[in-house]
Amino acid sequence: AVLAPGPTFHAARPWAKLDRIAHGAALRFVGAGVERRGIARFASDHLPVWAEFDASPCWTAMEDTAG
């Protein structure tokens, strides 16, 4: 899967979703976003993106038996 967490370009006034995060099926997506605070607005012309995943070996088995 490919995620576009939000507008990242131009850092001074973000309007374009240019940056992506790619992951495989072995990871469960938990959340993602764009860091807009502090030095993030000045460190580059793009804002940094972040993502959180669950890499637990049994997350799919837990979801399959829960439903």
N, CA and C atoms as an extended XYZ file, in Angstrom:
201
Properties=species:S:1:pos:R:3:atomname:S:1:resname:S:1:resid:I:1 pbc="F F F"
N         0.842       -1.189        0.000 N   ALA     1
C         0.000        0.000        0.000 CA  ALA     1
C         0.881        1.244        0.000 C   ALA     1
N         0.364        2.292       -0.568 N   VAL     2
C         1.068        3.575       -0.597 CA  VAL     2
C         0.165        4.615        0.059 C   VAL     2
N         0.725        5.332        1.021 N   LEU     3
C        -0.034        6.323        1.788 CA  LEU     3
C         0.461        7.731        1.486 C   LEU     3
N        -0.448        8.675        1.400 N   ALA     4
C        -0.125       10.096        1.284 CA  ALA     4
C        -0.758       10.779        2.489 C   ALA     4
N         0.022       10.968        3.569 N   PRO     5
C        -0.561       11.442        4.824 CA  PRO     5
C        -1.092       12.874        4.825 C   PRO     5
N        -0.715       13.667        3.847 N   GLY     6
C        -1.220       15.033        3.810 CA  GLY     6
C        -0.315       15.929        2.990 C   GLY     6
N        -0.692       17.185        2.839 N   PRO     7
C         0.127       18.131        2.076 CA  PRO     7
C         1.496       18.336        2.729 C   PRO     7
N         2.562       18.245        1.928 N   THR     8
C         3.917       18.376        2.459 CA  THR     8
C         4.746       19.424        1.715 C   THR     8
N         4.259       19.925        0.603 N   PHE     9
C         5.055       20.853       -0.195 CA  PHE     9
C         4.205       22.071       -0.552 C   PHE     9
N         4.737       23.152       -0.498 N   HIS    10
C         5.969       23.704        0.012 CA  HIS    10
C         5.821       23.898        1.520 C   HIS    10
N         6.883       23.662        2.265 N   ALA    11
C         6.822       23.671        3.727 CA  ALA    11
C         6.260       24.972        4.285 C   ALA    11
N         6.562       26.090        3.647 N   ALA    12
C         6.078       27.377        4.144 CA  ALA    12
C         4.562       27.507        4.021 C   ALA    12
N         4.006       26.830        3.019 N   ARG    13
C         2.558       26.877        2.798 CA  ARG    13
C         2.139       25.597        2.055 C   ARG    13
N         2.071       24.481        2.784 N   PRO    14
C         1.846       23.194        2.123 CA  PRO    14
C         0.486       23.095        1.429 C   PRO    14
N         0.514       22.652        0.182 N   TRP    15
C        -0.724       22.453       -0.572 CA  TRP    15
C        -0.694       21.168       -1.400 C   TRP    15
N         0.514       20.641       -1.708 N   ALA    16
C         0.616       19.454       -2.563 CA  ALA    16
C         0.999       18.216       -1.746 C   ALA    16
N         0.341       17.100       -2.022 N   LYS    17
C         0.644       15.813       -1.373 CA  LYS    17
C         1.693       15.074       -2.208 C   LYS    17
N         2.953       15.515       -2.096 N   LEU    18
C         4.012       14.948       -2.923 CA  LEU    18
C         4.722       13.766       -2.278 C   LEU    18
N         4.722       13.670       -0.963 N   ASP    19
C         5.502       12.649       -0.268 CA  ASP    19
C         4.628       11.477        0.138 C   ASP    19
N         5.177       10.270        0.002 N   ARG    20
C         4.430        9.036        0.242 CA  ARG    20
C         5.187        8.099        1.175 C   ARG    20
N         4.465        7.161        1.734 N   ILE    21
C         5.029        6.078        2.539 CA  ILE    21
C         4.482        4.780        1.960 C   ILE    21
N         5.367        3.841        1.648 N   ALA    22
C         4.949        2.552        1.104 CA  ALA    22
C         5.208        1.463        2.145 C   ALA    22
N         4.297        0.483        2.199 N   HIS    23
C         4.486       -0.638        3.124 CA  HIS    23
C         3.860       -1.893        2.542 C   HIS    23
N         4.316       -3.023        3.053 N   GLY    24
C         3.819       -4.311        2.587 CA  GLY    24
C         2.711       -4.850        3.472 C   GLY    24
N         2.147       -5.969        3.061 N   ALA    25
C         1.011       -6.579        3.750 CA  ALA    25
C         1.369       -7.134        5.130 C   ALA    25
N         2.645       -7.330        5.406 N   ALA    26
C         3.050       -7.866        6.709 CA  ALA    26
C         2.914       -6.836        7.829 C   ALA    26
N         2.692       -5.587        7.478 N   LEU    27
C         2.539       -4.521        8.480 CA  LEU    27
C         1.098       -4.036        8.513 C   LEU    27
N         0.578       -3.838        9.716 N   ARG    28
C        -0.762       -3.260        9.873 CA  ARG    28
C        -0.610       -1.770       10.103 C   ARG    28
N        -1.218       -0.974        9.259 N   PHE    29
C        -1.165        0.477        9.369 CA  PHE    29
C        -1.911        0.926       10.614 C   PHE    29
N        -1.261        1.776       11.412 N   VAL    30
C        -1.874        2.315       12.626 CA  VAL    30
C        -2.198        3.801       12.449 C   VAL    30
N        -1.282        4.557       11.895 N   GLY    31
C        -1.524        5.987       11.700 CA  GLY    31
C        -0.388        6.640       10.938 C   GLY    31
N        -0.647        7.835       10.408 N   ALA    32
C         0.368        8.593        9.678 CA  ALA    32
C         0.006       10.058        9.716 C   ALA    32
N         0.986       10.890        9.465 N   GLY    33
C         0.719       12.315        9.468 CA  GLY    33
C         1.878       13.112        8.913 C   GLY    33
N         1.739       14.408        9.000 N   VAL    34
C         2.750       15.347        8.552 CA  VAL    34
C         3.146       16.188        9.754 C   VAL    34
N         4.455       16.291        9.999 N   GLU    35
C         4.949       17.104       11.117 CA  GLU    35
C         5.022       18.551       10.672 C   GLU    35
N         4.296       19.414       11.378 N   ARG    36
C         4.240       20.827       10.998 CA  ARG    36
C         4.819       21.762       12.046 C   ARG    36
N         5.269       21.206       13.164 N   ARG    37
C         5.722       22.053       14.275 CA  ARG    37
C         7.226       22.308       14.241 C   ARG    37
N         7.616       23.373       14.904 N   GLY    38
C         9.023       23.675       15.150 CA  GLY    38
C         9.876       23.771       13.900 C   GLY    38
N        11.052       23.167       13.989 N   ILE    39
C        12.042       23.258       12.919 CA  ILE    39
C        11.594       22.542       11.643 C   ILE    39
N        10.595       21.703       11.735 N   ALA    40
C        10.112       20.968       10.552 CA  ALA    40
C         9.723       21.916        9.421 C   ALA    40
N         9.257       23.085        9.740 N   ARG    41
C         8.827       24.042        8.714 CA  ARG    41
C        10.001       24.721        8.017 C   ARG    41
N        11.203       24.609        8.605 N   PHE    42
C        12.367       25.315        8.061 CA  PHE    42
C        13.485       24.386        7.605 C   PHE    42
N        13.441       23.113        7.946 N   ALA    43
C        14.536       22.184        7.667 CA  ALA    43
C        14.633       21.804        6.192 C   ALA    43
N        13.557       21.919        5.451 N   SER    44
C        13.526       21.525        4.042 CA  SER    44
C        12.374       22.247        3.358 C   SER    44
N        12.287       22.107        2.038 N   ASP    45
C        11.131       22.671        1.345 CA  ASP    45
C         9.933       21.722        1.407 C   ASP    45
N        10.147       20.504        1.935 N   HIS    46
C         9.072       19.540        2.185 CA  HIS    46
C         8.934       19.332        3.687 C   HIS    46
N         7.718       19.169        4.169 N   LEU    47
C         7.510       18.810        5.562 CA  LEU    47
C         7.740       17.301        5.721 C   LEU    47
N         8.274       16.876        6.879 N   PRO    48
C         8.498       15.440        7.085 CA  PRO    48
C         7.191       14.688        7.336 C   PRO    48
N         7.127       13.458        6.834 N   VAL    49
C         5.981       12.587        7.083 CA  VAL    49
C         6.395       11.522        8.087 C   VAL    49
N         5.409       10.998        8.814 N   TRP    50
C         5.660        9.922        9.774 CA  TRP    50
C         4.565        8.874        9.620 C   TRP    50
N         4.888        7.674       10.054 N   ALA    51
C         3.908        6.589       10.015 CA  ALA    51
C         4.158        5.642       11.176 C   ALA    51
N         3.092        5.024       11.633 N   GLU    52
C         3.181        4.017       12.687 CA  GLU    52
C         2.534        2.735       12.164 C   GLU    52
N         3.236        1.620       12.374 N   PHE    53
C         2.762        0.317       11.934 CA  PHE    53
C         2.855       -0.683       13.074 C   PHE    53
N         2.022       -1.698       13.021 N   ASP    54
C         2.101       -2.826       13.947 CA  ASP    54
C         2.783       -3.960       13.204 C   ASP    54
N         3.925       -4.394       13.724 N   ALA    55
C         4.676       -5.479       13.091 CA  ALA    55
C         4.569       -6.761       13.898 C   ALA    55
N         3.608       -6.830       14.808 N   SER    56
C         3.424       -8.034       15.607 CA  SER    56
C         3.187       -9.226       14.690 C   SER    56
N         3.826      -10.360       14.957 N   PRO    57
C         3.688      -11.505       14.058 CA  PRO    57
C         2.278      -12.088       14.004 C   PRO    57
N         1.450      -11.817       14.992 N   CYS    58
C         0.130      -12.454       15.010 CA  CYS    58
C        -1.019      -11.457       14.853 C   CYS    58
N        -0.775      -10.235       14.388 N   TRP    59
C        -1.877       -9.265       14.314 CA  TRP    59
C        -2.969       -9.721       13.359 C   TRP    59
N        -2.635      -10.369       12.248 N   THR    60
C        -3.679      -10.798       11.314 CA  THR    60
C        -4.491      -11.946       11.899 C   THR    60
N        -3.844      -12.829       12.627 N   ALA    61
C        -4.564      -13.944       13.237 CA  ALA    61
C        -5.552      -13.426       14.280 C   ALA    61
N        -5.160      -12.412       15.032 N   MET    62
C        -6.054      -11.844       16.056 CA  MET    62
C        -7.267      -11.212       15.400 C   MET    62
N        -7.077      -10.487       14.278 N   GLU    63
C        -8.192       -9.847       13.596 CA  GLU    63
C        -9.115      -10.885       12.961 C   GLU    63
N        -8.554      -11.936       12.396 N   ASP    64
C        -9.364      -12.961       11.743 CA  ASP    64
C       -10.265      -13.697       12.734 C   ASP    64
N        -9.794      -13.935       13.946 N   THR    65
C       -10.593      -14.669       14.924 CA  THR    65
C       -11.544      -13.746       15.681 C   THR    65
N       -11.306      -12.442       15.633 N   ALA    66
C       -12.162      -11.510       16.375 CA  ALA    66
C       -13.506      -11.294       15.675 C   ALA    66
N       -13.580      -11.474       14.381 N   GLY    67
C       -14.789      -11.139       13.635 CA  GLY    67
C       -15.612      -12.340       13.346 C   GLY    67
